XYZ file of C-alpha atoms in Angstrom:
744
model
C 101.719 51.604 91.777
C 103.553 54.749 91.635
C 102.673 55.770 95.109
C 103.839 52.396 96.361
C 107.086 53.204 94.686
C 107.494 56.284 96.122
C 106.687 55.247 99.521
C 109.474 52.538 98.923
C 111.980 55.241 97.948
C 110.917 57.799 101.114
C 110.091 55.174 103.530
C 112.516 55.949 106.233
C 111.955 59.543 105.810
C 107.821 59.432 105.849
C 107.856 57.160 108.719
C 109.837 59.192 110.959
C 107.606 62.218 110.026
C 104.545 59.828 110.805
C 105.883 59.029 114.253
C 106.499 62.568 115.035
C 102.778 63.215 113.924
C 101.946 60.617 115.868
C 103.269 62.232 119.353
C 101.711 65.382 118.498
C 98.393 63.925 118.352
C 98.998 61.549 121.424
C 100.218 65.228 123.512
C 96.569 66.452 121.874
C 94.839 63.790 123.699
C 96.763 64.618 126.992
C 98.113 61.072 127.251
C 101.263 62.735 127.614
C 102.699 66.254 127.669
C 105.265 68.644 125.806
C 106.106 71.274 128.044
C 106.885 73.701 125.369
C 103.194 73.468 123.764
C 101.595 75.248 126.617
C 104.081 77.845 127.074
C 104.114 78.434 123.055
C 100.248 78.459 123.220
C 100.295 81.441 125.754
C 102.833 83.155 123.264
C 100.536 82.715 120.505
C 97.562 83.880 122.581
C 99.420 86.841 123.788
C 100.372 87.790 120.241
C 96.774 87.316 118.596
C 95.731 89.755 121.593
C 98.089 92.519 120.833
C 97.735 92.146 117.450
C 93.813 92.557 117.405
C 93.156 94.932 120.394
C 90.879 97.758 118.789
C 92.917 100.250 120.923
C 91.787 103.813 121.746
C 90.193 105.092 125.031
C 86.510 103.752 125.649
C 84.738 106.910 127.201
C 81.947 104.894 128.435
C 84.194 103.610 131.571
C 86.205 106.156 133.645
C 88.711 105.621 136.296
C 88.810 108.071 139.484
C 92.555 107.598 139.886
C 93.783 108.093 143.875
C 96.951 109.480 142.110
C 99.937 111.098 143.711
C 98.451 114.488 142.867
C 95.261 113.880 144.932
C 97.442 112.469 147.803
C 99.269 115.583 147.718
C 96.350 118.004 147.552
C 93.898 115.868 149.984
C 96.146 114.369 152.115
C 97.773 110.929 152.787
C 95.620 107.628 152.144
C 93.186 106.508 154.131
C 91.022 109.832 153.697
C 88.250 110.486 156.153
C 85.103 108.868 155.135
C 83.102 111.979 155.144
C 85.390 112.849 151.994
C 84.957 109.705 150.490
C 81.226 110.260 150.969
C 81.725 113.712 149.442
C 83.257 112.205 146.598
C 80.352 109.703 146.052
C 77.956 112.851 146.222
C 79.526 114.752 143.814
C 79.764 111.894 140.976
C 76.160 110.781 141.586
C 74.306 114.055 142.219
C 76.860 116.470 140.367
C 78.014 114.637 137.440
C 75.252 112.327 137.038
C 77.245 108.910 136.568
C 75.380 105.531 136.338
C 77.425 102.877 138.392
C 80.336 103.287 140.648
C 82.543 100.641 141.597
C 85.262 100.905 144.312
C 88.506 99.070 143.979
C 89.380 100.002 147.536
C 88.594 98.127 150.639
C 86.928 99.915 153.799
C 87.536 97.264 156.280
C 88.556 99.368 159.263
C 86.657 102.011 160.985
C 87.525 105.475 160.771
C 88.594 107.012 163.809
C 89.814 110.418 162.495
C 86.964 112.659 163.506
C 88.278 112.282 167.264
C 84.526 110.847 168.377
C 85.730 107.959 170.168
C 88.115 110.042 172.330
C 85.333 112.634 172.715
C 82.913 109.596 173.794
C 85.396 108.542 176.114
C 85.597 111.675 177.671
C 82.040 111.575 178.255
C 82.015 108.746 180.156
C 84.859 109.428 182.203
C 86.157 113.008 183.318
C 83.110 114.808 181.691
C 80.355 112.272 182.402
C 78.797 115.068 184.916
C 78.891 117.775 182.667
C 75.410 118.099 180.839
C 76.429 120.518 178.541
C 79.349 118.995 177.130
C 77.409 115.550 176.348
C 74.256 117.450 175.117
C 77.024 119.020 172.466
C 78.427 115.637 171.949
C 75.042 114.093 170.924
C 74.242 116.828 168.689
C 77.684 116.657 166.760
C 77.733 112.960 166.992
C 75.831 112.876 163.250
C 78.608 114.884 162.042
C 81.382 113.124 163.384
C 80.340 109.542 162.538
C 82.296 109.486 159.301
C 81.460 105.832 158.527
C 78.045 106.274 158.774
C 77.920 109.497 156.584
C 79.709 107.436 154.189
C 77.488 104.668 154.373
C 74.606 107.152 154.183
C 76.045 108.303 150.657
C 75.788 104.632 149.239
C 71.960 104.518 150.192
C 69.762 104.120 147.057
C 72.802 104.305 144.851
C 74.071 102.023 142.151
C 77.513 101.350 144.095
C 79.521 98.161 144.123
C 82.209 97.844 146.973
C 85.126 95.718 146.502
C 86.545 93.005 149.007
C 88.820 90.133 148.577
C 88.839 86.367 149.351
C 91.688 84.392 150.725
C 92.525 81.307 148.795
C 94.472 79.525 151.491
C 94.707 76.048 152.565
C 93.040 76.202 156.247
C 89.566 77.782 156.664
C 89.621 80.902 158.614
C 87.421 83.425 159.744
C 86.096 86.381 157.676
C 86.646 89.934 158.611
C 83.925 92.578 157.678
C 80.594 91.906 155.618
C 79.960 89.842 152.827
C 77.540 90.820 150.147
C 74.770 88.726 149.434
C 75.746 85.723 147.014
C 74.700 85.665 143.553
C 73.636 81.843 144.221
C 72.899 80.835 147.818
C 74.115 77.376 148.975
C 71.376 74.590 147.959
C 70.221 76.485 144.451
C 72.998 74.915 142.385
C 74.685 71.627 142.180
C 78.280 72.206 143.126
C 79.664 69.309 141.537
C 79.046 70.866 138.503
C 80.779 74.101 139.160
C 84.068 74.160 139.389
C 84.729 77.537 141.075
C 87.628 78.518 143.066
C 86.854 77.707 146.785
C 87.547 80.620 149.010
C 88.892 79.924 152.424
C 88.335 83.185 153.919
C 87.857 86.923 153.225
C 88.440 90.665 154.071
C 85.314 92.575 153.578
C 83.959 95.993 153.985
C 82.127 97.521 157.304
C 78.694 95.982 157.606
C 77.138 99.417 157.364
C 78.945 100.168 154.217
C 78.210 96.906 152.596
C 74.595 96.974 153.775
C 73.548 100.381 151.973
C 75.731 99.489 148.805
C 73.708 98.031 145.968
C 76.332 94.836 145.982
C 79.821 93.780 145.996
C 82.267 92.071 144.217
C 85.809 90.624 144.884
C 88.738 92.365 143.569
C 91.148 89.336 144.240
C 92.881 87.576 141.392
C 93.170 83.682 142.201
C 94.165 82.670 138.727
C 97.442 83.354 137.654
C 99.220 81.488 134.691
C 102.711 79.505 134.879
C 104.518 82.434 133.482
C 103.084 84.947 136.030
C 100.921 86.635 134.023
C 96.875 87.225 134.523
C 94.988 86.492 131.265
C 92.057 84.993 133.123
C 89.512 86.628 135.554
C 87.184 84.247 137.873
C 84.060 85.491 137.498
C 82.604 83.345 140.448
C 84.121 82.021 143.817
C 82.510 79.823 146.421
C 82.565 80.371 149.744
C 80.627 78.031 152.521
C 78.827 76.650 149.478
C 77.514 79.943 148.027
C 78.789 81.899 144.874
C 79.886 85.298 145.093
C 80.883 87.200 142.001
C 83.909 89.364 140.821
C 83.834 93.178 140.778
C 83.625 93.506 137.106
C 80.979 91.280 136.612
C 78.839 92.944 139.775
C 79.781 96.534 138.058
C 78.611 95.127 134.415
C 75.155 93.449 135.970
C 74.405 96.746 137.779
C 75.067 98.260 134.761
C 72.823 95.833 132.780
C 70.055 96.573 135.488
C 70.960 93.115 137.536
C 70.096 90.466 135.328
C 69.797 87.400 136.985
C 72.788 84.930 136.736
C 72.061 81.419 135.286
C 74.261 78.508 133.873
C 74.753 77.152 130.441
C 76.144 73.436 130.504
C 77.406 71.251 127.833
C 78.798 67.637 127.317
C 82.312 67.411 128.102
C 84.571 64.200 128.062
C 85.483 64.378 131.657
C 82.056 64.452 133.036
C 78.297 64.040 131.540
C 77.928 67.911 132.248
C 80.483 70.820 131.926
C 79.712 74.385 132.622
C 80.404 76.300 129.471
C 78.960 79.800 130.101
C 77.295 82.241 132.324
C 74.146 83.616 131.027
C 72.995 87.354 132.344
C 69.046 87.587 131.583
C 68.175 86.246 128.139
C 70.817 88.024 126.015
C 74.142 88.076 127.294
C 76.577 85.054 127.446
C 79.887 84.866 128.944
C 82.025 81.674 128.006
C 83.985 80.283 130.777
C 86.182 77.316 131.542
C 86.389 74.780 134.256
C 87.530 77.438 137.000
C 84.521 79.299 136.160
C 86.909 81.869 134.770
C 87.032 84.182 131.487
C 89.347 85.655 129.489
C 90.078 89.321 130.312
C 89.206 91.099 126.838
C 92.247 93.935 127.201
C 91.283 96.677 125.029
C 94.873 97.917 124.745
C 97.687 99.010 126.920
C 97.093 100.827 130.165
C 95.297 104.010 129.921
C 92.539 102.998 127.373
C 90.215 104.156 129.516
C 89.814 107.821 130.634
C 91.644 108.637 134.131
C 90.568 111.490 136.044
C 92.219 112.592 139.442
C 90.236 111.941 142.441
C 91.154 115.578 143.783
C 89.811 117.068 140.473
C 86.629 115.370 141.121
C 86.296 116.494 144.380
C 87.681 120.167 143.508
C 84.872 120.080 140.821
C 87.167 120.793 137.729
C 85.977 117.921 135.540
C 83.984 118.615 132.795
C 80.581 117.153 133.655
C 80.403 115.507 130.131
C 83.345 113.488 130.562
C 81.535 111.754 133.530
C 77.809 111.759 132.723
C 75.959 108.530 132.518
C 79.506 106.788 132.671
C 80.639 103.761 134.714
C 83.496 105.033 137.084
C 85.814 102.701 138.850
C 87.703 104.170 141.687
C 91.082 102.845 142.193
C 94.677 104.263 142.590
C 97.913 104.443 140.583
C 99.738 106.289 143.429
C 103.392 104.639 144.400
C 102.702 102.410 147.395
C 99.213 102.213 146.585
C 98.848 101.076 143.291
C 97.811 97.251 142.342
C 100.080 96.080 139.676
C 99.773 93.027 137.942
C 101.430 91.339 135.209
C 99.531 91.011 131.648
C 99.748 89.848 127.960
C 99.691 93.311 127.007
C 101.828 94.897 129.178
C 104.412 93.579 132.221
C 102.987 96.162 134.645
C 99.297 96.695 134.315
C 96.934 98.684 136.897
C 94.773 96.014 138.276
C 91.709 98.413 138.312
C 91.978 98.617 134.936
C 91.651 95.152 134.549
C 88.188 95.233 136.131
C 87.280 98.095 133.660
C 88.294 95.733 130.456
C 86.058 93.056 132.059
C 83.262 95.439 132.264
C 83.350 96.553 128.908
C 83.953 93.067 127.484
C 80.895 92.063 129.500
C 78.629 94.589 128.173
C 79.758 94.309 124.710
C 79.540 90.560 124.482
C 83.104 90.795 123.193
C 84.574 87.763 125.412
C 86.834 85.444 123.652
C 85.737 81.560 124.177
C 88.461 78.963 124.975
C 87.804 74.958 124.252
C 88.070 73.381 127.414
C 88.528 70.031 125.401
C 90.307 70.690 122.147
C 90.799 67.034 121.022
C 88.186 67.238 118.586
C 89.547 70.240 116.713
C 93.282 69.279 117.245
C 92.665 65.517 115.986
C 91.579 66.431 112.713
C 93.741 69.490 112.176
C 96.921 67.458 113.554
C 96.548 64.490 111.411
C 95.507 66.337 107.966
C 98.365 68.698 108.266
C 100.675 65.994 109.503
C 99.822 63.784 106.708
C 100.226 66.758 104.183
C 103.704 67.385 105.362
C 105.080 63.652 106.045
C 103.974 62.530 102.362
C 104.715 65.896 100.574
C 108.054 67.478 102.037
C 109.874 64.422 100.729
C 109.576 65.005 97.169
C 109.887 68.784 97.164
C 112.935 71.109 96.675
C 113.978 73.124 99.379
C 112.512 76.488 97.883
C 109.044 74.558 96.967
C 108.813 73.073 100.546
C 109.635 76.089 102.272
C 106.732 77.757 100.008
C 104.119 74.839 100.542
C 104.972 75.097 104.104
C 104.603 78.644 104.820
C 101.557 78.704 102.260
C 99.865 75.775 104.321
C 100.911 77.531 107.665
C 99.398 80.792 106.413
C 96.098 79.226 105.871
C 95.950 77.400 109.318
C 96.954 80.679 111.024
C 94.769 82.621 108.693
C 91.363 80.692 109.843
C 92.555 80.649 113.430
C 92.587 84.450 113.344
C 89.125 84.648 111.570
C 87.736 82.662 114.303
C 89.320 84.588 116.844
C 88.232 88.122 115.157
C 85.133 87.177 114.013
C 83.682 84.465 115.994
C 85.532 85.104 119.594
C 86.802 81.481 119.467
C 90.227 81.198 120.663
C 91.149 77.784 119.040
C 94.626 76.187 119.898
C 97.550 76.623 117.421
C 100.892 75.906 119.193
C 100.493 72.377 118.614
C 100.134 72.463 114.797
C 102.896 75.145 114.472
C 105.463 73.498 116.577
C 104.396 70.235 114.858
C 105.088 72.110 111.603
C 108.420 73.470 112.720
C 109.676 70.062 113.605
C 108.585 68.303 110.762
C 110.025 71.038 108.180
C 113.357 71.007 110.203
C 113.600 67.227 110.194
C 112.963 67.190 106.440
C 115.349 69.921 105.834
C 117.903 68.269 108.056
C 117.182 64.991 106.233
C 117.356 66.547 102.796
C 120.577 68.146 103.795
C 122.302 65.111 103.769
C 121.071 63.917 100.574
C 121.996 67.072 99.183
C 125.232 67.472 100.632
C 126.068 64.279 98.820
C 125.098 65.968 95.314
C 126.775 69.061 96.540
C 130.274 66.960 97.134
C 129.892 65.395 93.534
C 129.451 68.925 91.888
C 132.337 70.207 93.631
C 134.070 67.218 92.212
C 133.191 68.384 88.947
C 133.144 72.104 89.140
C 135.283 73.249 92.157
C 138.031 73.760 90.319
C 136.555 76.323 88.042
C 133.888 78.057 89.917
C 133.951 79.688 93.793
C 132.099 77.926 96.673
C 129.343 80.147 96.357
C 128.279 79.071 92.842
C 128.596 75.583 93.933
C 126.227 76.046 96.453
C 123.691 77.562 94.446
C 123.979 74.668 91.739
C 123.830 72.335 94.678
C 120.232 73.281 94.896
C 119.546 71.599 91.558
C 122.227 69.208 90.791
C 120.112 67.794 88.128
C 120.266 70.875 85.912
C 123.754 70.735 85.350
C 126.272 68.322 83.561
C 129.695 68.361 81.716
C 127.940 67.632 78.335
C 129.117 69.618 75.489
C 126.419 72.568 74.544
C 126.087 75.991 72.620
C 125.452 78.885 74.839
C 125.522 82.624 74.504
C 128.749 83.605 77.011
C 131.048 86.180 77.819
C 134.739 85.578 77.531
C 137.517 86.988 79.311
C 141.552 87.074 78.473
C 144.323 88.611 80.724
C 147.870 88.577 80.053
C 150.847 90.171 81.422
C 152.682 92.638 79.418
C 156.638 91.763 79.079
C 156.408 88.873 81.033
C 159.421 87.544 79.084
C 161.584 90.644 80.363
C 160.258 90.278 83.972
C 160.986 86.831 83.873
C 164.588 87.027 82.981
C 164.946 89.356 86.187
C 163.714 86.926 88.835
C 165.069 83.655 89.867
C 162.461 80.796 89.904
C 161.377 81.000 93.623
C 160.888 84.676 93.202
C 159.036 84.230 89.713
C 156.804 81.667 91.585
C 155.971 83.859 94.301
C 155.024 86.719 91.741
C 152.803 84.930 89.829
C 151.068 83.670 92.667
C 150.748 86.974 94.563
C 149.217 88.339 91.119
C 147.067 85.439 90.122
C 145.512 84.999 93.678
C 143.717 88.392 93.780
C 142.762 88.301 89.911
C 141.097 85.053 90.577
C 139.135 86.216 93.867
C 137.753 89.223 91.639
C 136.545 86.749 88.857
C 134.996 84.539 91.730
C 133.315 87.436 93.351
C 131.692 88.475 89.944
C 130.244 84.896 89.454
C 133.021 84.135 86.775
C 134.287 80.722 85.789
C 137.907 79.850 85.626
C 138.859 78.201 82.301
C 142.631 77.931 82.538
C 145.923 79.351 83.654
C 148.566 79.801 80.967
C 151.692 81.036 82.526
C 150.782 84.469 83.013
C 147.619 84.709 81.389
C 144.100 84.143 82.849
C 141.246 82.943 80.734
C 137.661 83.004 82.312
C 133.950 82.994 81.128
C 130.546 83.807 82.340
C 126.918 82.230 81.854
C 128.444 78.621 82.738
C 127.835 76.255 84.303
C 125.354 78.601 86.181
C 123.116 80.255 83.694
C 123.491 84.084 84.285
C 121.596 86.545 82.353
C 123.879 89.508 83.095
C 126.991 87.472 82.197
C 128.456 90.403 79.902
C 127.980 93.029 82.896
C 129.580 90.813 85.420
C 132.513 89.925 83.113
C 133.027 93.592 82.314
C 132.911 94.678 86.143
C 135.211 91.994 86.775
C 137.512 92.954 84.303
C 137.935 96.901 85.343
C 138.331 95.391 88.963
C 141.087 93.239 88.318
C 142.811 96.427 86.436
C 141.909 98.687 89.693
C 143.121 96.029 92.055
C 146.643 95.188 89.760
C 147.133 98.914 90.303
C 146.753 98.927 94.178
C 149.473 95.769 94.103
C 152.008 97.795 92.849
C 153.151 99.188 95.907
C 153.411 95.890 97.754
C 155.450 94.315 94.378
C 157.823 97.218 94.878
C 158.313 96.681 98.620
C 159.469 93.130 97.329
C 161.849 94.404 95.008
C 159.700 93.451 92.140
C 159.141 95.167 88.786
C 156.115 96.858 88.326
C 153.270 94.808 86.318
C 150.826 95.705 83.453
C 148.057 93.689 82.338
C 145.968 93.896 79.289
C 142.387 92.574 79.294
C 140.433 91.620 76.358
C 136.307 90.746 76.348
C 133.900 89.251 73.864
C 130.370 88.206 74.247
C 128.879 85.636 71.761
C 127.693 81.986 70.750
C 130.467 79.616 72.326
C 130.632 75.915 72.921
C 131.271 74.832 76.409
C 131.578 71.538 78.200
C 134.123 69.057 79.073
C 136.344 68.831 76.623
C 139.844 66.557 75.934
C 141.188 63.180 75.649
C 140.648 60.363 77.588
C 143.466 60.736 79.618
C 142.606 64.291 80.662
C 139.453 66.497 80.277
C 138.614 70.119 81.285
C 135.978 72.263 81.340
C 136.458 74.934 78.760
C 134.847 76.762 76.199
C 135.769 76.807 72.315
C 134.456 78.869 68.964
C 135.134 81.879 66.931
C 133.779 84.075 69.633
C 136.461 82.667 72.249
C 139.246 83.367 69.412
C 138.060 86.872 69.235
C 138.084 87.538 72.746
C 141.627 86.396 72.928
C 142.571 88.706 69.574
C 141.214 91.584 71.442
C 143.504 91.203 74.435
C 146.394 91.046 72.014
C 145.062 94.309 70.558
C 145.242 96.568 73.856
C 148.936 97.243 73.362
C 148.503 98.210 69.952
C 146.065 101.123 71.186
C 147.336 101.793 74.159
C 144.729 100.639 76.386
C 144.444 98.350 79.267
C 140.927 96.646 78.770
C 139.367 96.183 75.466
C 135.808 95.188 74.439
C 133.957 94.104 71.708
C 130.754 95.839 70.086
C 128.719 92.685 70.970
C 129.705 92.950 74.684
C 129.329 96.813 74.654
C 125.743 96.154 73.175
C 124.963 93.694 75.996
C 126.284 96.441 78.595
C 124.838 99.666 77.062
C 125.055 101.783 80.410
C 128.736 102.244 80.306
C 130.581 105.084 78.856
C 132.792 103.455 76.054
C 135.586 105.194 73.726
C 135.348 103.868 70.503
C 138.508 102.533 69.437
C 138.574 101.100 65.736
C 137.047 98.746 63.555
C 139.197 95.669 62.862
C 139.508 92.616 61.009
C 141.771 90.431 63.412
C 143.916 87.471 61.728
C 141.833 84.868 59.971
C 138.495 86.785 59.673
C 137.003 88.739 56.835
C 134.352 90.702 58.808
C 135.231 93.302 60.866
C 134.331 94.241 64.252
C 134.045 97.429 66.441
C 136.352 97.355 69.344
C 135.489 99.837 72.567
C 137.247 100.781 75.699
C 135.016 100.658 78.693
C 135.870 104.091 80.607
C 133.021 104.134 83.390
C 129.594 103.581 84.658
C 127.194 106.202 82.981
C 126.709 109.404 85.397
C 130.180 108.497 86.617
C 132.226 110.421 84.204
C 135.289 112.381 85.296
C 135.397 116.001 84.593
C 136.150 116.830 80.929
C 135.452 113.290 79.540
C 132.487 113.970 77.467
C 134.027 116.974 76.092
C 137.359 114.852 75.074
C 134.622 111.884 73.450
C 132.591 114.414 71.442
C 136.098 115.760 69.790
C 137.271 112.354 69.276
C 134.205 111.158 67.650
C 134.619 114.102 65.332
C 138.168 113.019 64.587
C 136.948 109.609 63.953
C 134.281 110.376 61.573
C 136.694 112.718 59.704
C 139.254 109.689 59.641
C 136.621 107.325 58.089
C 135.449 109.861 55.491
C 139.403 109.941 54.292
C 139.255 113.693 55.365
C 142.916 113.069 56.205
C 143.785 116.748 56.763
C 141.096 117.880 58.790
C 141.686 114.385 60.659
C 144.948 115.038 61.380
C 144.401 118.656 62.582
C 141.668 117.198 64.945
C 144.236 114.107 66.333
C 146.880 116.659 66.577
C 144.888 118.998 68.672
C 143.198 115.944 70.853
C 147.011 114.927 71.231
C 147.907 118.599 72.555
C 145.147 118.453 74.909
C 145.704 114.965 76.024
C 149.439 113.927 75.628
C 149.146 110.600 77.612
C 146.708 109.200 75.473
C 148.603 107.258 72.995
C 145.610 106.368 70.911
C 145.853 109.782 69.182
C 149.357 109.024 68.007
C 148.210 105.668 66.676
C 145.654 107.663 64.475
C 148.408 110.344 63.451
C 150.830 107.411 62.254
C 147.969 105.734 60.316
C 146.548 108.837 58.443
C 150.170 109.344 57.081
C 150.362 105.845 55.816
C 146.742 106.002 54.407
C 147.729 109.256 52.564
C 150.520 107.668 50.969
C 148.406 104.426 50.387
C 144.806 105.252 49.917
C 142.343 102.526 50.698
C 140.035 103.476 48.055
C 136.424 104.588 47.716
C 134.853 101.481 49.151
C 136.647 101.472 52.379
C 134.635 101.025 55.370
C 136.881 102.098 57.749
C 137.980 99.126 59.265
C 141.656 98.166 59.650
C 143.191 94.767 58.886
C 145.584 93.239 61.270
C 148.006 90.271 60.308
C 149.327 88.959 63.343
C 147.924 87.787 66.287
């Protein structure tokens, strides 16, 4: 029954929330699509990738870089093939590398040796010159740079790169392709969704024939935002499957395990290709394009880069290259193959291949679910129901905390599956749904809360600043106008000599003067979380600690009182410019138990405070002029704010009270004492002790010394006159040092 009643009270809110949940569930089922979800999913994927990348430099894979230095030292590209052959010989024979992959294409013949021109001469002008033709035949092997390069590849683990064309119309290939990894007829094309290539540009036939294999370095797959997150491991050309450069290099390093297919059940077809298997151990998860997620290790230069010129000049430490996988590529301007990736906007293509090789060898490639419905449906349903049913009853703070806790749990589970199980599970839908549901409930709740806020503003707006009304609106049920007893701090402020001031001004000037005095004073009180009780002509009454509970009410009141006096001093030049007399004020504060609430008659009510503690605060304000100070606090306020420097003024009995109370002048915060203050206070404490011990002569001398040192301090004159009086009328041996005032 309670649940039914709950649903009735919040039916509209719950119903709209459930409709939103249904929309996200249908989006996950692919019945329709929110365009924002794939974009957010890509952003989250990139963020997870960047946060969890291992970083550092992988020493197993080295990139021999045809960089600017190499071009300056070895000449412009393309280099003669005999120089490339020498590079291959040095890498295998000198540096003992394991596998070499070329992210470079050798599609055109090298005629830089001049052999073609010499052969033309031998067939024409010098055809009858036997010595010339004999020398030419002897030199041919040394001048056939392509064959020299081809011979250097023979019987070595070398993979040559090439690229496929993915255009609409079929075209003839250029150069030679390597042998396919799976020939036409050895597999069912219907179950393999590899990209169909329409043409290719390969290497020279003699080069490809002598190499151990080949791999395409083209990137047929790019996401909608222009970033390369996936690599197609296989492409189909004329019914046969060919492998990517990274896969070919990794397989050669693993000693060429056979490629096999791993199928699973899919919603769109009876069988769906899930992974490529390399031999018995390695498994590479693939999607419907037979593509895998690129396992980026870090930002660019996550692998060792060595200048090709340094290799040719034999300047590289053998330990750096021994038993490594080497990829030859270029970062020279004009030659560099640059891609936009999740980890960096500008990223070398050769290093993408290096990341793929490392991921395959380490079996560290993330797997992304092709069909996410079985995962997203329960997740969206459970999270959506929790939010739809739970948010309406929670206050904004707890709704935020609960939403954050639930999302942290969901994100934590997602990151755990990512980091420890290499699963890239969808997260965007549940994140976006959570944001929409929380946002909707906050907006919906805002209108409900705004009604309560308007009610609170009507009740308390004339007493407290708008900022405190906003705080109260967060929990309007916690505040009422009913009377209650609470420890508060009250402040009274009064303009001195107001009667004389008012007599010198006409009514318009007096009104303007009061407005320009009371307005900044009120601002100060509001800034320190005070509640205005009332204005009484030139006087202000305010209190702290109600209606909003404030554990620091005494401190806030004291700071407000001192700032009011500083503000008033700053206003003197403004008043003088308008021809108004200077204004001085006294401020009295007391802390104690008071009754607070809406009080008055059936005709008029006011939110105010009452009690003995309030009356004492009023008396203290009146005593400020008796001691020549601008601000005075009781011993109770002093005890509540102990980290201020105070000057003890006296112990007094105010009119109508038998018990004495200590009164103090707050001077400044501890640590901010002006020069000489502490010395003055020490002398004053001695004088005050002698006074209370009735050592009149010594006390009079001490106060006289203080008056000489500080002639501006009226307090010392007060004690000098009082000592004279008490000498003539001694208070008796049981005197407690207090002074009784008989007027208010």
